[in-house]
Amino acid sequence: MGTIDGAEQARGGVTYNRVMLKISGEALMGDQGFGLHPPTVQRIAQEVKAVHELGVEICMVIGGGNIFRGLAGSAQGMERTTADYMGMLATVMNALAMQSALEALGVFTRVISAIPMDQVCEPYIRRRAVRHLEKKRVCIFAAGTGNPFFTTDTAAALRANEMGCEAVFKGTKVDGVYDKDPKKFTDAKRYDTVSYDEALEKNLGVMDATAIALSRDNRLPIIVFSLDEPGGFRGILAGRGTYTTVKG
């Protein structure tokens, strides 16, 4: 994993061989207020394919907030554990949609769920998932960690560490981490790099605290970039683009 092979040389010597892409469920709904927007799903699938063609092994975790958010359900009086399990099922729906879009582009994909549901996806078995990656299949990890009270951010950090990923790519609506909301404040400043501790102390909204702490403890960098920028994911791997790196 540490050597530069022909695929890496072709993409300018970038040393990422295996990465985790974390996106929110809201990223799949486009301009709609709810659900899935097929053209948006297809566009993101094209972005993933472009990186896959570089020879990079790709894991994905997709949130479920476009369908159901457990925390919001709990806030409205639903029992938290039940609400979180409903949110996990929403992530499976999103993962299946992304799998369909990727396979329509000729990218072999496996949906791997932390909650067993054998008719629609595989159960999570670490060694099997690693083998899929070695065979250049995209692995989409669904149903979070399989436990309530944990977010898909934490699931992404956990699976990234288990799979031996070299970075977590967090696709957002903005091109990095800012000291305040750039959509509300014109004087917001973007960080090129920020430490894990600073991200936690300043509550910069990179990922949730558990995910950042897990990444920090395992020295896993988090790269925050705009998923709305065409070619942005591939561009970063080629040494271009605007993004923020969270690291020690």
PDB file of C-alpha atoms in Angstrom:
ATOM      1  CA  MET A   1       0.000   0.000   0.000  1.00  0.00           C
ATOM      2  CA  GLY A   2       2.979   2.339   0.477  1.00  0.00           C
ATOM      3  CA  THR A   3       4.698   1.921  -2.906  1.00  0.00           C
ATOM      4  CA  ILE A   4       3.978   3.915  -6.056  1.00  0.00           C
ATOM      5  CA  ASP A   5       2.778   1.605  -8.812  1.00  0.00           C
ATOM      6  CA  GLY A   6       2.013   2.304 -12.472  1.00  0.00           C
ATOM      7  CA  ALA A   7      -1.518   3.483 -11.706  1.00  0.00           C
ATOM      8  CA  GLU A   8      -0.178   6.013  -9.225  1.00  0.00           C
ATOM      9  CA  GLN A   9       2.404   7.285 -11.699  1.00  0.00           C
ATOM     10  CA  ALA A  10      -0.357   7.736 -14.259  1.00  0.00           C
ATOM     11  CA  ARG A  11      -2.196  10.015 -11.874  1.00  0.00           C
ATOM     12  CA  GLY A  12       0.808  12.119 -11.018  1.00  0.00           C
ATOM     13  CA  GLY A  13       2.330  10.143  -8.155  1.00  0.00           C
ATOM     14  CA  VAL A  14      -0.651  10.499  -5.809  1.00  0.00           C
ATOM     15  CA  THR A  15      -0.216   7.956  -3.044  1.00  0.00           C
ATOM     16  CA  TYR A  16      -3.866   7.178  -2.303  1.00  0.00           C
ATOM     17  CA  ASN A  17      -4.542   3.579  -3.260  1.00  0.00           C
ATOM     18  CA  ARG A  18      -7.685   3.082  -1.175  1.00  0.00           C
ATOM     19  CA  VAL A  19     -10.045   5.809   0.028  1.00  0.00           C
ATOM     20  CA  MET A  20     -13.385   6.268   1.743  1.00  0.00           C
ATOM     21  CA  LEU A  21     -15.915   8.648   0.192  1.00  0.00           C
ATOM     22  CA  LYS A  22     -18.496   9.907   2.688  1.00  0.00           C
ATOM     23  CA  ILE A  23     -21.481  11.821   1.377  1.00  0.00           C
ATOM     24  CA  SER A  24     -24.736  12.867   2.981  1.00  0.00           C
ATOM     25  CA  GLY A  25     -28.100  11.536   1.968  1.00  0.00           C
ATOM     26  CA  GLU A  26     -29.119  15.119   1.188  1.00  0.00           C
ATOM     27  CA  ALA A  27     -26.480  15.150  -1.561  1.00  0.00           C
ATOM     28  CA  LEU A  28     -28.635  12.676  -3.506  1.00  0.00           C
ATOM     29  CA  MET A  29     -31.822  14.734  -3.512  1.00  0.00           C
ATOM     30  CA  GLY A  30     -30.570  17.537  -5.779  1.00  0.00           C
ATOM     31  CA  ASP A  31     -32.883  20.536  -5.689  1.00  0.00           C
ATOM     32  CA  GLN A  32     -35.728  18.466  -4.303  1.00  0.00           C
ATOM     33  CA  GLY A  33     -36.653  18.706  -0.666  1.00  0.00           C
ATOM     34  CA  PHE A  34     -36.860  14.960  -0.144  1.00  0.00           C
ATOM     35  CA  GLY A  35     -35.932  11.598  -1.611  1.00  0.00           C
ATOM     36  CA  LEU A  36     -33.699  10.679  -4.519  1.00  0.00           C
ATOM     37  CA  HIS A  37     -33.034  12.778  -7.634  1.00  0.00           C
ATOM     38  CA  PRO A  38     -31.872  10.246 -10.278  1.00  0.00           C
ATOM     39  CA  PRO A  39     -29.844  12.754 -12.372  1.00  0.00           C
ATOM     40  CA  THR A  40     -27.934  13.789  -9.224  1.00  0.00           C
ATOM     41  CA  VAL A  41     -27.292  10.169  -8.272  1.00  0.00           C
ATOM     42  CA  GLN A  42     -26.000   9.549 -11.810  1.00  0.00           C
ATOM     43  CA  ARG A  43     -23.723  12.610 -11.670  1.00  0.00           C
ATOM     44  CA  ILE A  44     -22.134  11.466  -8.405  1.00  0.00           C
ATOM     45  CA  ALA A  45     -21.737   7.976  -9.840  1.00  0.00           C
ATOM     46  CA  GLN A  46     -19.831   9.507 -12.756  1.00  0.00           C
ATOM     47  CA  GLU A  47     -17.507  11.238 -10.270  1.00  0.00           C
ATOM     48  CA  VAL A  48     -16.863   7.924  -8.514  1.00  0.00           C
ATOM     49  CA  LYS A  49     -16.251   6.154 -11.825  1.00  0.00           C
ATOM     50  CA  ALA A  50     -13.688   8.794 -12.845  1.00  0.00           C
ATOM     51  CA  VAL A  51     -11.653   8.055  -9.706  1.00  0.00           C
ATOM     52  CA  HIS A  52     -12.180   4.309 -10.019  1.00  0.00           C
ATOM     53  CA  GLU A  53     -10.654   4.477 -13.517  1.00  0.00           C
ATOM     54  CA  LEU A  54      -7.443   5.801 -11.954  1.00  0.00           C
ATOM     55  CA  GLY A  55      -7.028   2.460 -10.203  1.00  0.00           C
ATOM     56  CA  VAL A  56      -8.041   3.778  -6.788  1.00  0.00           C
ATOM     57  CA  GLU A  57      -9.971   1.346  -4.573  1.00  0.00           C
ATOM     58  CA  ILE A  58     -13.114   3.072  -3.311  1.00  0.00           C
ATOM     59  CA  CYS A  59     -15.299   2.568  -0.247  1.00  0.00           C
ATOM     60  CA  MET A  60     -18.443   4.647   0.236  1.00  0.00           C
ATOM     61  CA  VAL A  61     -20.770   5.535   3.075  1.00  0.00           C
ATOM     62  CA  ILE A  62     -23.948   7.451   2.268  1.00  0.00           C
ATOM     63  CA  GLY A  63     -26.173   9.062   4.879  1.00  0.00           C
ATOM     64  CA  GLY A  64     -29.938   8.674   4.963  1.00  0.00           C
ATOM     65  CA  GLY A  65     -31.105  12.208   5.761  1.00  0.00           C
ATOM     66  CA  ASN A  66     -32.883  12.621   2.429  1.00  0.00           C
ATOM     67  CA  ILE A  67     -35.311   9.887   3.500  1.00  0.00           C
ATOM     68  CA  PHE A  68     -35.269   9.744   7.301  1.00  0.00           C
ATOM     69  CA  ARG A  69     -33.012  11.187   9.974  1.00  0.00           C
ATOM     70  CA  GLY A  70     -33.091   9.326  13.286  1.00  0.00           C
ATOM     71  CA  LEU A  71     -32.197  12.332  15.413  1.00  0.00           C
ATOM     72  CA  ALA A  72     -34.999  14.392  13.867  1.00  0.00           C
ATOM     73  CA  GLY A  73     -37.478  11.581  14.456  1.00  0.00           C
ATOM     74  CA  SER A  74     -36.361  11.350  18.066  1.00  0.00           C
ATOM     75  CA  ALA A  75     -36.799  15.094  18.495  1.00  0.00           C
ATOM     76  CA  GLN A  76     -40.425  14.706  17.434  1.00  0.00           C
ATOM     77  CA  GLY A  77     -41.118  12.173  20.167  1.00  0.00           C
ATOM     78  CA  MET A  78     -40.138   8.895  18.541  1.00  0.00           C
ATOM     79  CA  GLU A  79     -38.103   6.532  20.673  1.00  0.00           C
ATOM     80  CA  ARG A  80     -34.454   7.179  19.727  1.00  0.00           C
ATOM     81  CA  THR A  81     -33.373   3.597  19.097  1.00  0.00           C
ATOM     82  CA  THR A  82     -36.295   2.950  16.753  1.00  0.00           C
ATOM     83  CA  ALA A  83     -35.698   6.245  14.965  1.00  0.00           C
ATOM     84  CA  ASP A  84     -32.011   5.422  14.449  1.00  0.00           C
ATOM     85  CA  TYR A  85     -32.812   1.987  13.024  1.00  0.00           C
ATOM     86  CA  MET A  86     -35.207   3.636  10.574  1.00  0.00           C
ATOM     87  CA  GLY A  87     -32.399   5.983   9.558  1.00  0.00           C
ATOM     88  CA  MET A  88     -30.113   2.997   8.987  1.00  0.00           C
ATOM     89  CA  LEU A  89     -32.672   1.450   6.644  1.00  0.00           C
ATOM     90  CA  ALA A  90     -32.768   4.720   4.713  1.00  0.00           C
ATOM     91  CA  THR A  91     -29.017   4.439   4.098  1.00  0.00           C
ATOM     92  CA  VAL A  92     -29.558   0.996   2.568  1.00  0.00           C
ATOM     93  CA  MET A  93     -32.044   2.489   0.097  1.00  0.00           C
ATOM     94  CA  ASN A  94     -29.526   5.160  -0.886  1.00  0.00           C
ATOM     95  CA  ALA A  95     -26.740   2.601  -1.218  1.00  0.00           C
ATOM     96  CA  LEU A  96     -28.858   0.463  -3.545  1.00  0.00           C
ATOM     97  CA  ALA A  97     -29.631   3.522  -5.672  1.00  0.00           C
ATOM     98  CA  MET A  98     -25.936   4.347  -5.959  1.00  0.00           C
ATOM     99  CA  GLN A  99     -25.085   0.727  -6.735  1.00  0.00           C
ATOM    100  CA  SER A 100     -27.604   0.756  -9.579  1.00  0.00           C
ATOM    101  CA  ALA A 101     -26.149   3.990 -10.992  1.00  0.00           C
ATOM    102  CA  LEU A 102     -22.558   2.739 -10.775  1.00  0.00           C
ATOM    103  CA  GLU A 103     -23.297  -0.620 -12.339  1.00  0.00           C
ATOM    104  CA  ALA A 104     -25.132   1.124 -15.185  1.00  0.00           C
ATOM    105  CA  LEU A 105     -21.749   2.760 -15.866  1.00  0.00           C
ATOM    106  CA  GLY A 106     -19.967  -0.581 -15.802  1.00  0.00           C
ATOM    107  CA  VAL A 107     -18.491  -0.262 -12.297  1.00  0.00           C
ATOM    108  CA  PHE A 108     -18.886  -3.464 -10.285  1.00  0.00           C
ATOM    109  CA  THR A 109     -20.299  -2.566  -6.879  1.00  0.00           C
ATOM    110  CA  ARG A 110     -21.238  -4.329  -3.660  1.00  0.00           C
ATOM    111  CA  VAL A 111     -23.630  -3.017  -1.024  1.00  0.00           C
ATOM    112  CA  ILE A 112     -22.563  -4.313   2.387  1.00  0.00           C
ATOM    113  CA  SER A 113     -24.969  -3.821   5.274  1.00  0.00           C
ATOM    114  CA  ALA A 114     -24.264  -3.815   8.998  1.00  0.00           C
ATOM    115  CA  ILE A 115     -27.832  -5.102   9.414  1.00  0.00           C
ATOM    116  CA  PRO A 116     -28.246  -8.466   7.638  1.00  0.00           C
ATOM    117  CA  MET A 117     -30.782  -8.454   4.787  1.00  0.00           C
ATOM    118  CA  ASP A 118     -29.516 -11.156   2.489  1.00  0.00           C
ATOM    119  CA  GLN A 119     -32.076 -10.686  -0.276  1.00  0.00           C
ATOM    120  CA  VAL A 120     -30.804  -7.206  -1.187  1.00  0.00           C
ATOM    121  CA  CYS A 121     -27.183  -6.886  -0.007  1.00  0.00           C
ATOM    122  CA  GLU A 122     -24.296  -8.649   1.677  1.00  0.00           C
ATOM    123  CA  PRO A 123     -23.734  -8.784   5.434  1.00  0.00           C
ATOM    124  CA  TYR A 124     -20.621  -7.017   6.691  1.00  0.00           C
ATOM    125  CA  ILE A 125     -17.665  -9.407   6.842  1.00  0.00           C
ATOM    126  CA  ARG A 126     -14.401  -7.505   6.909  1.00  0.00           C
ATOM    127  CA  ARG A 127     -12.240  -9.988   5.035  1.00  0.00           C
ATOM    128  CA  ARG A 128     -14.835 -10.387   2.300  1.00  0.00           C
ATOM    129  CA  ALA A 129     -15.127  -6.616   1.927  1.00  0.00           C
ATOM    130  CA  VAL A 130     -11.344  -6.270   1.643  1.00  0.00           C
ATOM    131  CA  ARG A 131     -11.341  -8.924  -1.057  1.00  0.00           C
ATOM    132  CA  HIS A 132     -13.974  -7.009  -3.025  1.00  0.00           C
ATOM    133  CA  LEU A 133     -11.762  -3.930  -2.906  1.00  0.00           C
ATOM    134  CA  GLU A 134      -8.750  -5.932  -4.057  1.00  0.00           C
ATOM    135  CA  LYS A 135     -10.854  -7.064  -7.023  1.00  0.00           C
ATOM    136  CA  LYS A 136     -11.523  -3.372  -7.814  1.00  0.00           C
ATOM    137  CA  ARG A 137     -15.173  -3.427  -6.793  1.00  0.00           C
ATOM    138  CA  VAL A 138     -16.643  -0.336  -5.165  1.00  0.00           C
ATOM    139  CA  CYS A 139     -17.917  -1.204  -1.672  1.00  0.00           C
ATOM    140  CA  ILE A 140     -20.832   0.812  -0.300  1.00  0.00           C
ATOM    141  CA  PHE A 141     -21.214   0.301   3.435  1.00  0.00           C
ATOM    142  CA  ALA A 142     -24.825   0.716   4.512  1.00  0.00           C
ATOM    143  CA  ALA A 143     -26.820   0.712   7.769  1.00  0.00           C
ATOM    144  CA  GLY A 144     -24.185   2.710   9.634  1.00  0.00           C
ATOM    145  CA  THR A 145     -22.352   0.724  12.285  1.00  0.00           C
ATOM    146  CA  GLY A 146     -25.453  -1.381  12.902  1.00  0.00           C
ATOM    147  CA  ASN A 147     -25.941   0.344  16.259  1.00  0.00           C
ATOM    148  CA  PRO A 148     -28.181   3.224  17.323  1.00  0.00           C
ATOM    149  CA  PHE A 149     -26.658   6.456  18.654  1.00  0.00           C
ATOM    150  CA  PHE A 150     -23.865   6.403  16.037  1.00  0.00           C
ATOM    151  CA  THR A 151     -23.903   8.560  12.921  1.00  0.00           C
ATOM    152  CA  THR A 152     -22.869   7.660   9.385  1.00  0.00           C
ATOM    153  CA  ASP A 153     -19.835   9.935   9.900  1.00  0.00           C
ATOM    154  CA  THR A 154     -18.671   7.551  12.601  1.00  0.00           C
ATOM    155  CA  ALA A 155     -19.517   4.581  10.366  1.00  0.00           C
ATOM    156  CA  ALA A 156     -17.352   6.082   7.601  1.00  0.00           C
ATOM    157  CA  ALA A 157     -14.381   6.568   9.958  1.00  0.00           C
ATOM    158  CA  LEU A 158     -14.818   3.082  11.406  1.00  0.00           C
ATOM    159  CA  ARG A 159     -15.061   1.293   8.046  1.00  0.00           C
ATOM    160  CA  ALA A 160     -12.208   3.380   6.613  1.00  0.00           C
ATOM    161  CA  ASN A 161      -9.951   2.191   9.417  1.00  0.00           C
ATOM    162  CA  GLU A 162     -11.114  -1.406   9.133  1.00  0.00           C
ATOM    163  CA  MET A 163     -10.521  -1.409   5.367  1.00  0.00           C
ATOM    164  CA  GLY A 164      -7.096   0.199   5.641  1.00  0.00           C
ATOM    165  CA  CYS A 165      -8.124   3.342   3.740  1.00  0.00           C
ATOM    166  CA  GLU A 166      -5.539   6.091   3.493  1.00  0.00           C
ATOM    167  CA  ALA A 167      -8.002   8.989   3.733  1.00  0.00           C
ATOM    168  CA  VAL A 168     -11.656   9.856   4.196  1.00  0.00           C
ATOM    169  CA  PHE A 169     -12.993  12.162   1.491  1.00  0.00           C
ATOM    170  CA  LYS A 170     -15.968  14.114   2.848  1.00  0.00           C
ATOM    171  CA  GLY A 171     -18.071  15.485  -0.014  1.00  0.00           C
ATOM    172  CA  THR A 172     -20.033  18.583   0.987  1.00  0.00           C
ATOM    173  CA  LYS A 173     -21.748  21.643  -0.484  1.00  0.00           C
ATOM    174  CA  VAL A 174     -18.665  23.849   0.072  1.00  0.00           C
ATOM    175  CA  ASP A 175     -15.033  23.524  -0.988  1.00  0.00           C
ATOM    176  CA  GLY A 176     -13.504  22.901   2.419  1.00  0.00           C
ATOM    177  CA  VAL A 177     -13.706  23.811   6.087  1.00  0.00           C
ATOM    178  CA  TYR A 178     -14.429  27.439   7.006  1.00  0.00           C
ATOM    179  CA  ASP A 179     -14.245  29.329  10.277  1.00  0.00           C
ATOM    180  CA  LYS A 180     -17.948  30.156   9.799  1.00  0.00           C
ATOM    181  CA  ASP A 181     -20.702  29.420   7.313  1.00  0.00           C
ATOM    182  CA  PRO A 182     -19.542  30.832   3.941  1.00  0.00           C
ATOM    183  CA  LYS A 183     -23.122  30.905   2.707  1.00  0.00           C
ATOM    184  CA  LYS A 184     -24.070  33.323   5.491  1.00  0.00           C
ATOM    185  CA  PHE A 185     -20.861  35.297   5.997  1.00  0.00           C
ATOM    186  CA  THR A 186     -18.910  36.875   3.139  1.00  0.00           C
ATOM    187  CA  ASP A 187     -15.805  37.207   5.330  1.00  0.00           C
ATOM    188  CA  ALA A 188     -15.638  33.467   6.104  1.00  0.00           C
ATOM    189  CA  LYS A 189     -12.112  32.106   5.763  1.00  0.00           C
ATOM    190  CA  ARG A 190     -11.265  28.658   4.456  1.00  0.00           C
ATOM    191  CA  TYR A 191      -8.608  26.514   6.091  1.00  0.00           C
ATOM    192  CA  ASP A 192      -6.065  24.745   3.885  1.00  0.00           C
ATOM    193  CA  THR A 193      -5.279  22.434   6.776  1.00  0.00           C
ATOM    194  CA  VAL A 194      -6.694  22.129  10.258  1.00  0.00           C
ATOM    195  CA  SER A 195      -5.812  19.804  13.123  1.00  0.00           C
ATOM    196  CA  TYR A 196      -8.191  17.240  14.548  1.00  0.00           C
ATOM    197  CA  ASP A 197      -8.086  18.970  17.925  1.00  0.00           C
ATOM    198  CA  GLU A 198      -8.847  22.375  16.420  1.00  0.00           C
ATOM    199  CA  ALA A 199     -11.770  20.933  14.471  1.00  0.00           C
ATOM    200  CA  LEU A 200     -13.137  19.549  17.733  1.00  0.00           C
ATOM    201  CA  GLU A 201     -12.426  22.596  19.876  1.00  0.00           C
ATOM    202  CA  LYS A 202     -13.922  25.066  17.396  1.00  0.00           C
ATOM    203  CA  ASN A 203     -16.788  22.765  16.439  1.00  0.00           C
ATOM    204  CA  LEU A 204     -16.060  23.363  12.763  1.00  0.00           C
ATOM    205  CA  GLY A 205     -18.641  20.857  11.566  1.00  0.00           C
ATOM    206  CA  VAL A 206     -16.218  18.655   9.639  1.00  0.00           C
ATOM    207  CA  MET A 207     -17.742  15.424  10.944  1.00  0.00           C
ATOM    208  CA  ASP A 208     -19.184  14.487  14.305  1.00  0.00           C
ATOM    209  CA  ALA A 209     -16.858  14.384  17.304  1.00  0.00           C
ATOM    210  CA  THR A 210     -16.682  10.591  17.499  1.00  0.00           C
ATOM    211  CA  ALA A 211     -15.644  10.319  13.835  1.00  0.00           C
ATOM    212  CA  ILE A 212     -12.959  12.992  14.225  1.00  0.00           C
ATOM    213  CA  ALA A 213     -11.581  11.410  17.401  1.00  0.00           C
ATOM    214  CA  LEU A 214     -11.498   7.980  15.745  1.00  0.00           C
ATOM    215  CA  SER A 215      -9.662   9.450  12.756  1.00  0.00           C
ATOM    216  CA  ARG A 216      -7.234  11.283  15.019  1.00  0.00           C
ATOM    217  CA  ASP A 217      -6.441   8.183  17.067  1.00  0.00           C
ATOM    218  CA  ASN A 218      -5.612   6.263  13.878  1.00  0.00           C
ATOM    219  CA  ARG A 219      -3.958   9.157  12.010  1.00  0.00           C
ATOM    220  CA  LEU A 220      -6.513   8.978   9.221  1.00  0.00           C
ATOM    221  CA  PRO A 221      -6.677  12.273   7.288  1.00  0.00           C
ATOM    222  CA  ILE A 222     -10.064  13.766   6.403  1.00  0.00           C
ATOM    223  CA  ILE A 223     -10.240  15.685   3.123  1.00  0.00           C
ATOM    224  CA  VAL A 224     -13.234  18.009   2.835  1.00  0.00           C
ATOM    225  CA  PHE A 225     -14.175  19.104  -0.686  1.00  0.00           C
ATOM    226  CA  SER A 226     -17.156  20.217  -2.750  1.00  0.00           C
ATOM    227  CA  LEU A 227     -19.147  17.396  -4.268  1.00  0.00           C
ATOM    228  CA  ASP A 228     -20.893  19.976  -6.474  1.00  0.00           C
ATOM    229  CA  GLU A 229     -17.653  20.838  -8.284  1.00  0.00           C
ATOM    230  CA  PRO A 230     -17.516  18.753 -11.494  1.00  0.00           C
ATOM    231  CA  GLY A 231     -14.415  16.575 -11.480  1.00  0.00           C
ATOM    232  CA  GLY A 232     -13.534  17.683  -7.966  1.00  0.00           C
ATOM    233  CA  PHE A 233     -13.021  14.204  -6.514  1.00  0.00           C
ATOM    234  CA  ARG A 234     -10.681  13.128  -9.314  1.00  0.00           C
ATOM    235  CA  GLY A 235      -8.979  16.534  -9.346  1.00  0.00           C
ATOM    236  CA  ILE A 236      -7.839  16.232  -5.733  1.00  0.00           C
ATOM    237  CA  LEU A 237      -6.284  12.853  -6.434  1.00  0.00           C
ATOM    238  CA  ALA A 238      -4.442  14.476  -9.339  1.00  0.00           C
ATOM    239  CA  GLY A 239      -3.147  17.271  -7.096  1.00  0.00           C
ATOM    240  CA  ARG A 240      -5.629  19.928  -8.203  1.00  0.00           C
ATOM    241  CA  GLY A 241      -8.674  21.629  -6.744  1.00  0.00           C
ATOM    242  CA  THR A 242      -9.629  23.385  -3.529  1.00  0.00           C
ATOM    243  CA  TYR A 243     -10.116  21.451  -0.322  1.00  0.00           C
ATOM    244  CA  THR A 244      -9.239  21.309   3.369  1.00  0.00           C
ATOM    245  CA  THR A 245      -7.201  18.535   4.959  1.00  0.00           C
ATOM    246  CA  VAL A 246      -7.870  17.638   8.578  1.00  0.00           C
ATOM    247  CA  LYS A 247      -4.870  15.919  10.082  1.00  0.00           C
ATOM    248  CA  GLY A 248      -2.674  15.808  13.158  1.00  0.00           C
TER     249      GLY A 248
END
